Amino acid sequence: MADWEIWVVILVLGVATACTRSTFWLVGHKVTIPPRVQEMLRYAPACALAAIVFPDMVLGPQGELQLALSNPKLIAGIAALLFYLWRRAMLQTIIFGMLVLTLLRVFHVFGNIG
């Protein structure tokens, strides 16, 4: 691809993104969402995060299931879950989970960790 073609693609994608996202902003006050749907949408961010994070925690580099205690991501995820159940603070949970994962990797607690 030529340089100008790449810039055209970037511009078109930017306009498409702006149009699709601004639609809700422009007509949002005219559309009413039923209370039941609003209640269900409260859980959408947590579901999306779980759908992204959980496979990364339990799958190895080749996509194989790794549920052993030698999996540092799984251990850090369990530690973060327990921390969240104790403290109920999302930002602190993320920091704690990343700290546990980093310590497991730095000190190679479980031997050869990926």
mmCIF file of N, CA, C and O in Angstrom, residues 13-97:
data_model
loop_
_atom_site.group_PDB
_atom_site.id
_atom_site.type_symbol
_atom_site.label_atom_id
_atom_site.label_comp_id
_atom_site.label_asym_id
_atom_site.label_seq_id
_atom_site.Cartn_x
_atom_site.Cartn_y
_atom_site.Cartn_z
ATOM 1 N N LEU A 13 -11.711 5.151 8.631
ATOM 2 C CA LEU A 13 -12.010 4.440 9.872
ATOM 3 C C LEU A 13 -12.309 5.408 11.009
ATOM 4 O O LEU A 13 -13.179 5.159 11.850
ATOM 5 N N GLY A 14 -11.592 6.520 11.054
ATOM 6 C CA GLY A 14 -11.861 7.541 12.074
ATOM 7 C C GLY A 14 -13.247 8.139 11.918
ATOM 8 O O GLY A 14 -13.980 8.312 12.899
ATOM 9 N N VAL A 15 -13.635 8.453 10.684
ATOM 10 C CA VAL A 15 -14.974 9.006 10.436
ATOM 11 C C VAL A 15 -16.046 7.974 10.777
ATOM 12 O O VAL A 15 -17.065 8.303 11.400
ATOM 13 N N ALA A 16 -15.822 6.722 10.385
ATOM 14 C CA ALA A 16 -16.796 5.666 10.693
ATOM 15 C C ALA A 16 -16.955 5.491 12.193
ATOM 16 O O ALA A 16 -18.075 5.351 12.700
ATOM 17 N N THR A 17 -15.847 5.518 12.927
ATOM 18 C CA THR A 17 -15.909 5.393 14.382
ATOM 19 C C THR A 17 -16.641 6.576 15.005
ATOM 20 O O THR A 17 -17.499 6.405 15.879
ATOM 21 N N ALA A 18 -16.328 7.778 14.559
ATOM 22 C CA ALA A 18 -16.988 8.972 15.088
ATOM 23 C C ALA A 18 -18.490 8.937 14.807
ATOM 24 O O ALA A 18 -19.291 9.285 15.679
ATOM 25 N N CYS A 19 -18.880 8.514 13.613
ATOM 26 C CA CYS A 19 -20.311 8.464 13.271
ATOM 27 C C CYS A 19 -21.063 7.453 14.125
ATOM 28 O O CYS A 19 -22.135 7.754 14.642
ATOM 29 N N THR A 20 -20.500 6.258 14.266
ATOM 30 C CA THR A 20 -21.211 5.234 15.032
ATOM 31 C C THR A 20 -21.281 5.575 16.516
ATOM 32 O O THR A 20 -22.278 5.293 17.168
ATOM 33 N N ARG A 21 -20.265 6.211 17.041
ATOM 34 C CA ARG A 21 -20.281 6.555 18.464
ATOM 35 C C ARG A 21 -21.095 7.808 18.759
ATOM 36 O O ARG A 21 -21.687 7.941 19.817
ATOM 37 N N SER A 22 -21.125 8.739 17.841
ATOM 38 C CA SER A 22 -21.870 9.974 18.095
ATOM 39 C C SER A 22 -23.361 9.799 17.877
ATOM 40 O O SER A 22 -24.146 10.634 18.316
ATOM 41 N N THR A 23 -23.772 8.730 17.224
ATOM 42 C CA THR A 23 -25.198 8.497 17.006
ATOM 43 C C THR A 23 -25.938 8.437 18.330
ATOM 44 O O THR A 23 -26.993 9.045 18.493
ATOM 45 N N PHE A 24 -25.381 7.725 19.295
ATOM 46 C CA PHE A 24 -26.034 7.619 20.597
ATOM 47 C C PHE A 24 -26.060 8.959 21.315
ATOM 48 O O PHE A 24 -27.005 9.274 22.031
ATOM 49 N N TRP A 25 -25.051 9.751 21.113
ATOM 50 C CA TRP A 25 -24.998 11.070 21.749
ATOM 51 C C TRP A 25 -26.035 12.002 21.131
ATOM 52 O O TRP A 25 -26.677 12.778 21.826
ATOM 53 N N LEU A 26 -26.199 11.918 19.815
ATOM 54 C CA LEU A 26 -27.132 12.814 19.124
ATOM 55 C C LEU A 26 -28.591 12.435 19.354
ATOM 56 O O LEU A 26 -29.437 13.311 19.474
ATOM 57 N N VAL A 27 -28.908 11.146 19.383
ATOM 58 C CA VAL A 27 -30.302 10.727 19.538
ATOM 59 C C VAL A 27 -30.573 10.104 20.905
ATOM 60 O O VAL A 27 -31.661 9.590 21.135
ATOM 61 N N GLY A 28 -29.614 10.145 21.776
ATOM 62 C CA GLY A 28 -29.750 9.507 23.088
ATOM 63 C C GLY A 28 -30.907 10.017 23.906
ATOM 64 O O GLY A 28 -31.579 9.248 24.603
ATOM 65 N N HIS A 29 -31.188 11.290 23.844
ATOM 66 C CA HIS A 29 -32.286 11.847 24.638
ATOM 67 C C HIS A 29 -33.649 11.469 24.071
ATOM 68 O O HIS A 29 -34.660 11.569 24.756
ATOM 69 N N LYS A 30 -33.711 11.026 22.826
ATOM 70 C CA LYS A 30 -34.981 10.650 22.202
ATOM 71 C C LYS A 30 -35.297 9.171 22.392
ATOM 72 O O LYS A 30 -36.425 8.754 22.181
ATOM 73 N N VAL A 31 -34.306 8.389 22.758
ATOM 74 C CA VAL A 31 -34.492 6.952 22.934
ATOM 75 C C VAL A 31 -34.518 6.653 24.424
ATOM 76 O O VAL A 31 -33.631 7.069 25.161
ATOM 77 N N THR A 32 -35.541 5.915 24.849
ATOM 78 C CA THR A 32 -35.611 5.522 26.261
ATOM 79 C C THR A 32 -35.352 4.026 26.364
ATOM 80 O O THR A 32 -35.878 3.229 25.581
ATOM 81 N N ILE A 33 -34.532 3.679 27.309
ATOM 82 C CA ILE A 33 -34.199 2.282 27.544
ATOM 83 C C ILE A 33 -35.032 1.809 28.726
ATOM 84 O O ILE A 33 -35.068 2.470 29.772
ATOM 85 N N PRO A 34 -35.697 0.671 28.577
ATOM 86 C CA PRO A 34 -36.508 0.154 29.688
ATOM 87 C C PRO A 34 -35.657 -0.082 30.931
ATOM 88 O O PRO A 34 -34.475 -0.425 30.826
ATOM 89 N N PRO A 35 -36.242 0.098 32.098
ATOM 90 C CA PRO A 35 -35.490 -0.073 33.352
ATOM 91 C C PRO A 35 -34.837 -1.458 33.468
ATOM 92 O O PRO A 35 -33.728 -1.580 33.977
ATOM 93 N N ARG A 36 -35.501 -2.484 32.984
ATOM 94 C CA ARG A 36 -34.946 -3.842 33.065
ATOM 95 C C ARG A 36 -33.650 -3.941 32.242
ATOM 96 O O ARG A 36 -32.667 -4.535 32.686
ATOM 97 N N VAL A 37 -33.633 -3.343 31.067
ATOM 98 C CA VAL A 37 -32.439 -3.352 30.223
ATOM 99 C C VAL A 37 -31.336 -2.528 30.880
ATOM 100 O O VAL A 37 -30.167 -2.925 30.877
ATOM 101 N N GLN A 38 -31.689 -1.387 31.451
ATOM 102 C CA GLN A 38 -30.693 -0.561 32.149
ATOM 103 C C GLN A 38 -30.062 -1.339 33.296
ATOM 104 O O GLN A 38 -28.857 -1.260 33.518
ATOM 105 N N GLU A 39 -30.896 -2.105 34.008
ATOM 106 C CA GLU A 39 -30.379 -2.903 35.121
ATOM 107 C C GLU A 39 -29.410 -3.979 34.617
ATOM 108 O O GLU A 39 -28.355 -4.206 35.216
ATOM 109 N N MET A 40 -29.735 -4.596 33.486
ATOM 110 C CA MET A 40 -28.851 -5.625 32.935
ATOM 111 C C MET A 40 -27.556 -5.019 32.405
ATOM 112 O O MET A 40 -26.498 -5.640 32.488
ATOM 113 N N LEU A 41 -27.610 -3.809 31.868
ATOM 114 C CA LEU A 41 -26.422 -3.166 31.321
ATOM 115 C C LEU A 41 -25.397 -2.807 32.397
ATOM 116 O O LEU A 41 -24.228 -2.587 32.082
ATOM 117 N N ARG A 42 -25.810 -2.760 33.647
ATOM 118 C CA ARG A 42 -24.875 -2.498 34.746
ATOM 119 C C ARG A 42 -23.783 -3.558 34.799
ATOM 120 O O ARG A 42 -22.662 -3.301 35.234
ATOM 121 N N TYR A 43 -24.110 -4.782 34.361
ATOM 122 C CA TYR A 43 -23.171 -5.894 34.447
ATOM 123 C C TYR A 43 -22.334 -6.071 33.184
ATOM 124 O O TYR A 43 -21.446 -6.924 33.155
ATOM 125 N N ALA A 44 -22.597 -5.293 32.155
ATOM 126 C CA ALA A 44 -21.877 -5.446 30.884
ATOM 127 C C ALA A 44 -20.362 -5.238 31.025
ATOM 128 O O ALA A 44 -19.584 -6.042 30.496
ATOM 129 N N PRO A 45 -19.895 -4.193 31.721
ATOM 130 C CA PRO A 45 -18.433 -4.031 31.840
ATOM 131 C C PRO A 45 -17.753 -5.204 32.553
ATOM 132 O O PRO A 45 -16.696 -5.663 32.122
ATOM 133 N N ALA A 46 -18.372 -5.706 33.609
ATOM 134 C CA ALA A 46 -17.780 -6.835 34.332
ATOM 135 C C ALA A 46 -17.752 -8.080 33.452
ATOM 136 O O ALA A 46 -16.763 -8.831 33.450
ATOM 137 N N CYS A 47 -18.810 -8.297 32.679
ATOM 138 C CA CYS A 47 -18.846 -9.459 31.783
ATOM 139 C C CYS A 47 -17.790 -9.336 30.689
ATOM 140 O O CYS A 47 -17.119 -10.321 30.352
ATOM 141 N N ALA A 48 -17.653 -8.151 30.136
ATOM 142 C CA ALA A 48 -16.649 -7.945 29.084
ATOM 143 C C ALA A 48 -15.241 -8.151 29.639
ATOM 144 O O ALA A 48 -14.398 -8.792 29.002
ATOM 145 N N LEU A 49 -14.989 -7.626 30.828
ATOM 146 C CA LEU A 49 -13.676 -7.803 31.444
ATOM 147 C C LEU A 49 -13.395 -9.266 31.725
ATOM 148 O O LEU A 49 -12.298 -9.765 31.456
ATOM 149 N N ALA A 50 -14.387 -9.977 32.233
ATOM 150 C CA ALA A 50 -14.207 -11.403 32.509
ATOM 151 C C ALA A 50 -13.954 -12.185 31.222
ATOM 152 O O ALA A 50 -13.132 -13.100 31.194
ATOM 153 N N ALA A 51 -14.635 -11.812 30.155
ATOM 154 C CA ALA A 51 -14.453 -12.511 28.877
ATOM 155 C C ALA A 51 -13.059 -12.289 28.303
ATOM 156 O O ALA A 51 -12.548 -13.122 27.561
ATOM 157 N N ILE A 52 -12.433 -11.189 28.658
ATOM 158 C CA ILE A 52 -11.084 -10.897 28.163
ATOM 159 C C ILE A 52 -10.024 -11.488 29.093
ATOM 160 O O ILE A 52 -9.056 -12.102 28.657
ATOM 161 N N VAL A 53 -10.213 -11.320 30.397
ATOM 162 C CA VAL A 53 -9.183 -11.696 31.374
ATOM 163 C C VAL A 53 -9.166 -13.196 31.655
ATOM 164 O O VAL A 53 -8.096 -13.803 31.719
ATOM 165 N N PHE A 54 -10.324 -13.824 31.819
ATOM 166 C CA PHE A 54 -10.365 -15.232 32.232
ATOM 167 C C PHE A 54 -9.632 -16.160 31.267
ATOM 168 O O PHE A 54 -8.825 -16.994 31.715
ATOM 169 N N PRO A 55 -9.861 -16.072 29.942
ATOM 170 C CA PRO A 55 -9.096 -16.957 29.049
ATOM 171 C C PRO A 55 -7.585 -16.747 29.154
ATOM 172 O O PRO A 55 -6.816 -17.705 29.057
ATOM 173 N N ASP A 56 -7.153 -15.506 29.363
ATOM 174 C CA ASP A 56 -5.719 -15.247 29.497
ATOM 175 C C ASP A 56 -5.159 -15.886 30.763
ATOM 176 O O ASP A 56 -4.002 -16.291 30.793
ATOM 177 N N MET A 57 -5.978 -15.972 31.806
ATOM 178 C CA MET A 57 -5.516 -16.561 33.065
ATOM 179 C C MET A 57 -5.366 -18.074 32.979
ATOM 180 O O MET A 57 -4.476 -18.641 33.596
ATOM 181 N N VAL A 58 -6.243 -18.746 32.250
ATOM 182 C CA VAL A 58 -6.263 -20.207 32.292
ATOM 183 C C VAL A 58 -5.686 -20.880 31.054
ATOM 184 O O VAL A 58 -5.547 -22.100 31.050
ATOM 185 N N LEU A 59 -5.370 -20.119 30.010
ATOM 186 C CA LEU A 59 -4.825 -20.724 28.799
ATOM 187 C C LEU A 59 -3.338 -20.426 28.671
ATOM 188 O O LEU A 59 -2.887 -19.325 28.951
ATOM 189 N N GLY A 60 -2.593 -21.423 28.222
ATOM 190 C CA GLY A 60 -1.157 -21.274 28.009
ATOM 191 C C GLY A 60 -0.862 -20.635 26.666
ATOM 192 O O GLY A 60 -1.766 -20.260 25.923
ATOM 193 N N PRO A 61 0.418 -20.542 26.323
ATOM 194 C CA PRO A 61 0.833 -19.888 25.079
ATOM 195 C C PRO A 61 0.284 -20.552 23.818
ATOM 196 O O PRO A 61 0.001 -19.885 22.830
ATOM 197 N N GLN A 62 0.097 -21.876 23.827
ATOM 198 C CA GLN A 62 -0.430 -22.578 22.659
ATOM 199 C C GLN A 62 -1.933 -22.822 22.770
ATOM 200 O O GLN A 62 -2.492 -23.595 22.000
ATOM 201 N N GLY A 63 -2.587 -22.211 23.748
ATOM 202 C CA GLY A 63 -4.026 -22.361 23.902
ATOM 203 C C GLY A 63 -4.452 -23.552 24.732
ATOM 204 O O GLY A 63 -5.627 -23.870 24.808
ATOM 205 N N GLU A 64 -3.502 -24.204 25.369
ATOM 206 C CA GLU A 64 -3.834 -25.358 26.207
ATOM 207 C C GLU A 64 -4.286 -24.882 27.587
ATOM 208 O O GLU A 64 -3.843 -23.857 28.088
ATOM 209 N N LEU A 65 -5.182 -25.650 28.193
ATOM 210 C CA LEU A 65 -5.720 -25.302 29.503
ATOM 211 C C LEU A 65 -4.665 -25.532 30.576
ATOM 212 O O LEU A 65 -4.065 -26.609 30.652
ATOM 213 N N GLN A 66 -4.397 -24.516 31.410
ATOM 214 C CA GLN A 66 -3.400 -24.605 32.480
ATOM 215 C C GLN A 66 -4.053 -24.270 33.810
ATOM 216 O O GLN A 66 -4.127 -23.120 34.208
ATOM 217 N N LEU A 67 -4.541 -25.299 34.488
ATOM 218 C CA LEU A 67 -5.190 -25.098 35.777
ATOM 219 C C LEU A 67 -4.304 -25.511 36.944
ATOM 220 O O LEU A 67 -4.768 -25.599 38.074
ATOM 221 N N ALA A 68 -3.026 -25.741 36.688
ATOM 222 C CA ALA A 68 -2.091 -26.156 37.732
ATOM 223 C C ALA A 68 -1.655 -24.955 38.565
ATOM 224 O O ALA A 68 -1.744 -23.807 38.132
ATOM 225 N N LEU A 69 -1.175 -25.229 39.754
ATOM 226 C CA LEU A 69 -0.683 -24.166 40.620
ATOM 227 C C LEU A 69 0.634 -23.572 40.125
ATOM 228 O O LEU A 69 1.118 -22.600 40.693
ATOM 229 N N SER A 70 1.201 -24.136 39.079
ATOM 230 C CA SER A 70 2.418 -23.568 38.498
ATOM 231 C C SER A 70 2.101 -22.437 37.515
ATOM 232 O O SER A 70 3.009 -21.830 36.965
ATOM 233 N N ASN A 71 0.834 -22.139 37.309
ATOM 234 C CA ASN A 71 0.404 -21.057 36.423
ATOM 235 C C ASN A 71 0.341 -19.756 37.229
ATOM 236 O O ASN A 71 -0.571 -19.568 38.033
ATOM 237 N N PRO A 72 1.284 -18.837 37.037
ATOM 238 C CA PRO A 72 1.311 -17.619 37.854
ATOM 239 C C PRO A 72 0.109 -16.701 37.614
ATOM 240 O O PRO A 72 -0.347 -16.024 38.529
ATOM 241 N N LYS A 73 -0.418 -16.697 36.393
ATOM 242 C CA LYS A 73 -1.585 -15.856 36.117
ATOM 243 C C LYS A 73 -2.800 -16.344 36.887
ATOM 244 O O LYS A 73 -3.584 -15.542 37.398
ATOM 245 N N LEU A 74 -2.950 -17.655 36.966
ATOM 246 C CA LEU A 74 -4.072 -18.216 37.708
ATOM 247 C C LEU A 74 -3.940 -17.916 39.200
ATOM 248 O O LEU A 74 -4.912 -17.507 39.844
ATOM 249 N N ILE A 75 -2.750 -18.074 39.743
ATOM 250 C CA ILE A 75 -2.513 -17.782 41.163
ATOM 251 C C ILE A 75 -2.775 -16.303 41.451
ATOM 252 O O ILE A 75 -3.432 -15.957 42.432
ATOM 253 N N ALA A 76 -2.271 -15.420 40.585
ATOM 254 C CA ALA A 76 -2.489 -13.985 40.777
ATOM 255 C C ALA A 76 -3.966 -13.641 40.647
ATOM 256 O O ALA A 76 -4.481 -12.793 41.388
ATOM 257 N N GLY A 77 -4.669 -14.294 39.735
ATOM 258 C CA GLY A 77 -6.105 -14.054 39.585
ATOM 259 C C GLY A 77 -6.888 -14.483 40.808
ATOM 260 O O GLY A 77 -7.801 -13.784 41.255
ATOM 261 N N ILE A 78 -6.542 -15.635 41.356
ATOM 262 C CA ILE A 78 -7.205 -16.104 42.577
ATOM 263 C C ILE A 78 -6.898 -15.169 43.739
ATOM 264 O O ILE A 78 -7.787 -14.817 44.527
ATOM 265 N N ALA A 79 -5.640 -14.738 43.842
ATOM 266 C CA ALA A 79 -5.263 -13.794 44.909
ATOM 267 C C ALA A 79 -6.028 -12.480 44.757
ATOM 268 O O ALA A 79 -6.510 -11.919 45.744
ATOM 269 N N ALA A 80 -6.165 -12.002 43.521
ATOM 270 C CA ALA A 80 -6.906 -10.757 43.286
ATOM 271 C C ALA A 80 -8.376 -10.931 43.630
ATOM 272 O O ALA A 80 -8.991 -10.028 44.218
ATOM 273 N N LEU A 81 -8.950 -12.080 43.287
ATOM 274 C CA LEU A 81 -10.356 -12.334 43.624
ATOM 275 C C LEU A 81 -10.562 -12.332 45.133
ATOM 276 O O LEU A 81 -11.498 -11.703 45.636
ATOM 277 N N LEU A 82 -9.685 -13.005 45.847
ATOM 278 C CA LEU A 82 -9.790 -13.026 47.320
ATOM 279 C C LEU A 82 -9.612 -11.627 47.900
ATOM 280 O O LEU A 82 -10.325 -11.232 48.841
ATOM 281 N N PHE A 83 -8.684 -10.863 47.336
ATOM 282 C CA PHE A 83 -8.470 -9.488 47.799
ATOM 283 C C PHE A 83 -9.729 -8.647 47.556
ATOM 284 O O PHE A 83 -10.151 -7.872 48.414
ATOM 285 N N TYR A 84 -10.345 -8.828 46.381
ATOM 286 C CA TYR A 84 -11.565 -8.062 46.085
ATOM 287 C C TYR A 84 -12.697 -8.438 47.036
ATOM 288 O O TYR A 84 -13.435 -7.561 47.510
ATOM 289 N N LEU A 85 -12.846 -9.724 47.313
ATOM 290 C CA LEU A 85 -13.902 -10.144 48.236
ATOM 291 C C LEU A 85 -13.668 -9.579 49.635
ATOM 292 O O LEU A 85 -14.623 -9.343 50.381
ATOM 293 N N TRP A 86 -12.416 -9.351 49.981
ATOM 294 C CA TRP A 86 -12.080 -8.793 51.293
ATOM 295 C C TRP A 86 -12.273 -7.287 51.326
ATOM 296 O O TRP A 86 -12.884 -6.754 52.244
ATOM 297 N N ARG A 87 -11.757 -6.570 50.312
ATOM 298 C CA ARG A 87 -11.728 -5.106 50.340
ATOM 299 C C ARG A 87 -12.838 -4.425 49.537
ATOM 300 O O ARG A 87 -13.164 -3.285 49.802
ATOM 301 N N ARG A 88 -13.362 -5.046 48.484
ATOM 302 C CA ARG A 88 -14.381 -4.464 47.599
ATOM 303 C C ARG A 88 -13.919 -3.158 46.958
ATOM 304 O O ARG A 88 -14.682 -2.201 46.849
ATOM 305 N N ALA A 89 -12.657 -3.110 46.552
ATOM 306 C CA ALA A 89 -12.101 -1.920 45.900
ATOM 307 C C ALA A 89 -11.437 -2.350 44.594
ATOM 308 O O ALA A 89 -10.421 -3.048 44.607
ATOM 309 N N MET A 90 -12.015 -1.941 43.466
ATOM 310 C CA MET A 90 -11.567 -2.433 42.166
ATOM 311 C C MET A 90 -10.138 -2.011 41.826
ATOM 312 O O MET A 90 -9.335 -2.836 41.402
ATOM 313 N N LEU A 91 -9.806 -0.739 41.985
ATOM 314 C CA LEU A 91 -8.458 -0.276 41.629
ATOM 315 C C LEU A 91 -7.408 -0.951 42.498
ATOM 316 O O LEU A 91 -6.374 -1.396 41.998
ATOM 317 N N GLN A 92 -7.671 -1.064 43.786
ATOM 318 C CA GLN A 92 -6.733 -1.747 44.672
ATOM 319 C C GLN A 92 -6.585 -3.217 44.291
ATOM 320 O O GLN A 92 -5.490 -3.781 44.363
ATOM 321 N N THR A 93 -7.673 -3.836 43.840
ATOM 322 C CA THR A 93 -7.629 -5.232 43.414
ATOM 323 C C THR A 93 -6.738 -5.410 42.195
ATOM 324 O O THR A 93 -5.931 -6.345 42.125
ATOM 325 N N ILE A 94 -6.877 -4.509 41.225
ATOM 326 C CA ILE A 94 -6.045 -4.587 40.023
ATOM 327 C C ILE A 94 -4.571 -4.433 40.388
ATOM 328 O O ILE A 94 -3.714 -5.190 39.931
ATOM 329 N N ILE A 95 -4.272 -3.459 41.229
ATOM 330 C CA ILE A 95 -2.889 -3.224 41.653
ATOM 331 C C ILE A 95 -2.355 -4.434 42.415
ATOM 332 O O ILE A 95 -1.240 -4.903 42.166
ATOM 333 N N PHE A 96 -3.164 -4.974 43.316
ATOM 334 C CA PHE A 96 -2.745 -6.131 44.104
ATOM 335 C C PHE A 96 -2.492 -7.345 43.203
ATOM 336 O O PHE A 96 -1.474 -8.034 43.342
ATOM 337 N N GLY A 97 -3.391 -7.609 42.277
ATOM 338 C CA GLY A 97 -3.231 -8.746 41.370
ATOM 339 C C GLY A 97 -1.988 -8.617 40.512
ATOM 340 O O GLY A 97 -1.247 -9.591 40.316
#
